[in-house]
Amino acid sequence: MTLNIGVIGTGAIGQDHIRRCSFALSGARVVAVNDINLDQAKKVVSDLGIGAEVYADAHELINAANVDAVLVTSWGPTHEEFVLSAIKAGKPVFCEKPLAVTAEGCKNIIDAEMAFGRRLVQVGFMRPYDQGYRALKAAIDGGRIGAPLMLHCAHRNPAVGESYTTNMAITDTLVHELDVLRWLIDDDYVSAQVIFPRTTSRSHAKLRDPQIVLLETAKGVRIDVEVFVNCQYGYDIQCEVVGETGIARLPEPSSVQLRSEAKLSNGILVDWKQRFIDAYDVELQAFINGAKSGNITGPSSWNGYAAAVAADACVAAQESGAIVPIRMPERPAFYNPA
Ligand code: NAI
Ligand code: ISE
């Protein structure tokens, strides 16, 4: 059986995921799309030649009889409404990060999913599917560096637009680290602090950039994450884990090394699309397979909630300058790994 997918949001990642489901992955096709920018949705369907129906209303798309599963790739503040609507319709739903823009919104989704009685939601946290992060985790879990003590991380984007504000460094960007690092070292955060170094002249009025986020975990691990979204030179994700007996680093993406013009050099990628291209493929194939078998195992609503609880504390820490406690409620058995 082919899984018929409806996609809400045809912007940057929406277009990428539509292309993936239509041409790169197996077992699915996109039969319906929606965007508040209807002309854009029509153009995407026509440019890709996929013959999907274009809906003016997202809820109509969700409830369409021929739509088996939903992809939510619209702006973050719309996610909660569309995911709740998909759960109400009893349809599997892949939601790009963030699951909702507040922890409270994520909790509403958890309550609805638990009331439904079976997992329907997968959150678009793709880094646990990245080969580099998987190798890093295998080194840590295999005892190669002893117990982790400190993590030094960086999340750098070349530039962002005027609509990107100081708190988005947390809710839109750091949220990837908030998810992947608790998975990487199997730990939970207990506090957060945010420090603002000198602001780059390449930023704009509504954004303090860069920022350093300091996290402490239940096991006492200290984590620093530099978020620098106007770094100019490229898209650069770094993660170094310092353990009791050694250090493990996230591998650099592979690139050809050049000896040319009296220089030794490697290229640096410039956007997230290329950096995590394989991980996006694997996460979406996992969703397609899970939706078809009725057993969704990718990042859950609980993962979305846990990241949002930490993100809320980081935003409060941005505002107060203080060390803010992170109080993670206990995970319900419903979300225990199989
Ligand atoms: P975008 O701005 O390029 O596209 C968003 C689209 O959603 C736009 O076409 C907009 O018209 C549409 N939209 C907004 N409100 C809507 C509504 N009420 N109903 C229907 N459509 C609506 O943004 P982008 O970069 O594609 O991001 C979308 C989501 O994906 C965000 O939540 C973002 O955080 C996430 N994302 C995740 C990435 C990842 O690495 N996992 C990478 C990039 C984005
Ligand atoms: C974007 O939405 C993403 O999710 C990218 O992975 C991240 O690097 C970027 O900072 C976000 O704006």
Short mmCIF file of C-alpha atoms in Angstrom, two decimals, residues 187-305:
data_model
loop_
_atom_site.label_atom_id
_atom_site.label_comp_id
_atom_site.label_asym_id
_atom_site.label_seq_id
_atom_site.Cartn_x
_atom_site.Cartn_y
_atom_site.Cartn_z
CA ASP A 187 20.64 12.75 30.77
CA ASP A 188 18.21 15.57 31.55
CA TYR A 189 18.78 19.28 32.07
CA VAL A 190 18.34 20.84 35.48
CA SER A 191 19.27 24.48 34.85
CA ALA A 192 20.04 27.04 32.15
CA GLN A 193 21.79 30.38 31.91
CA VAL A 194 22.31 32.59 28.86
CA ILE A 195 25.27 34.92 28.41
CA PHE A 196 25.50 37.60 25.73
CA PRO A 197 29.00 38.40 24.43
CA ARG A 198 29.61 41.52 22.36
CA THR A 199 26.95 41.63 19.62
CA THR A 200 28.13 41.27 16.05
CA SER A 201 27.71 44.32 13.80
CA ARG A 202 26.14 41.90 11.26
CA SER A 203 23.06 41.42 13.48
CA HIS A 204 19.98 43.67 13.50
CA ALA A 205 17.89 45.62 16.02
CA LYS A 206 15.74 42.72 17.33
CA LEU A 207 18.52 40.15 17.68
CA ARG A 208 21.35 39.81 20.19
CA ASP A 209 23.82 37.55 18.42
CA PRO A 210 25.86 35.53 19.39
CA GLN A 211 24.65 33.94 22.62
CA ILE A 212 26.19 31.33 24.91
CA VAL A 213 23.78 28.93 26.59
CA LEU A 214 25.05 27.13 29.69
CA LEU A 215 23.20 23.99 30.73
CA GLU A 216 23.66 21.71 33.72
CA THR A 217 22.36 18.14 33.74
CA ALA A 218 21.01 15.86 36.47
CA LYS A 219 24.32 13.91 36.43
CA GLY A 220 26.28 17.17 36.81
CA VAL A 221 27.51 17.44 33.21
CA ARG A 222 28.16 21.06 32.12
CA ILE A 223 27.26 22.03 28.57
CA ASP A 224 28.04 25.22 26.70
CA VAL A 225 26.39 25.92 23.35
CA GLU A 226 27.40 28.91 21.26
CA VAL A 227 24.49 30.00 19.06
CA PHE A 228 25.75 32.39 16.38
CA VAL A 229 23.30 32.87 13.54
CA ASN A 230 25.13 35.60 11.59
CA CYS A 231 28.57 34.00 11.57
CA GLN A 232 28.93 34.79 7.83
CA TYR A 233 31.32 31.98 6.91
CA GLY A 234 29.03 28.92 6.71
CA TYR A 235 26.66 26.48 8.41
CA ASP A 236 28.70 24.89 11.15
CA ILE A 237 27.57 22.40 13.79
CA GLN A 238 30.14 21.41 16.40
CA CYS A 239 29.94 19.06 19.36
CA GLU A 240 32.85 17.97 21.54
CA VAL A 241 32.29 15.65 24.50
CA VAL A 242 34.98 15.68 27.18
CA GLY A 243 34.99 12.46 29.18
CA GLU A 244 37.01 11.08 32.08
CA THR A 245 39.55 9.36 29.81
CA GLY A 246 39.27 11.07 26.43
CA ILE A 247 37.46 13.38 24.07
CA ALA A 248 34.98 12.53 21.30
CA ARG A 249 34.05 14.99 18.55
CA LEU A 250 31.18 15.07 16.08
CA PRO A 251 32.77 14.24 12.69
CA GLU A 252 32.99 17.02 10.10
CA PRO A 253 30.83 16.40 7.01
CA SER A 254 32.98 14.75 4.37
CA SER A 255 34.44 17.06 1.74
CA VAL A 256 37.25 16.92 -0.76
CA GLN A 257 40.53 18.21 0.56
CA LEU A 258 42.24 20.54 -1.88
CA ARG A 259 45.90 21.27 -2.35
CA SER A 260 45.77 24.24 -4.63
CA GLU A 261 47.25 27.72 -5.07
CA ALA A 262 49.67 27.14 -2.19
CA LYS A 263 46.79 26.28 0.19
CA LEU A 264 45.46 23.16 1.88
CA SER A 265 41.69 23.54 2.24
CA ASN A 266 38.30 21.90 2.82
CA GLY A 267 34.96 23.47 1.91
CA ILE A 268 32.40 24.35 4.59
CA LEU A 269 28.70 23.84 3.88
CA VAL A 270 26.48 26.90 3.84
CA ASP A 271 23.03 25.61 4.80
CA TRP A 272 21.15 23.07 6.88
CA LYS A 273 19.62 21.43 3.80
CA GLN A 274 22.93 19.90 2.72
CA ARG A 275 24.39 19.38 6.19
CA PHE A 276 21.63 17.00 7.30
CA ILE A 277 20.37 15.78 3.92
CA ASP A 278 20.82 12.08 4.72
CA ALA A 279 19.29 12.43 8.18
CA TYR A 280 16.15 14.09 6.73
CA ASP A 281 15.79 11.17 4.31
CA VAL A 282 16.13 8.58 7.06
CA GLU A 283 13.76 10.33 9.51
CA LEU A 284 11.01 10.69 6.91
CA GLN A 285 11.40 7.12 5.66
CA ALA A 286 11.05 6.01 9.30
CA PHE A 287 7.85 8.06 9.58
CA ILE A 288 6.42 6.58 6.37
CA ASN A 289 7.22 3.04 7.52
CA GLY A 290 5.83 3.72 11.01
CA ALA A 291 2.63 5.31 9.70
CA LYS A 292 2.05 2.30 7.44
CA SER A 293 2.71 -0.31 10.12
CA GLY A 294 0.88 1.60 12.88
CA ASN A 295 4.10 1.72 14.94
CA ILE A 296 5.71 5.17 14.97
CA THR A 297 9.03 5.05 16.82
CA GLY A 298 10.81 8.31 15.83
CA PRO A 299 11.16 11.35 18.12
CA SER A 300 7.90 11.59 20.03
CA SER A 301 5.64 14.30 21.39
CA TRP A 302 7.47 13.71 24.68
CA ASN A 303 10.77 14.64 22.97
CA GLY A 304 9.07 17.75 21.60
CA TYR A 305 7.77 18.57 25.08
#
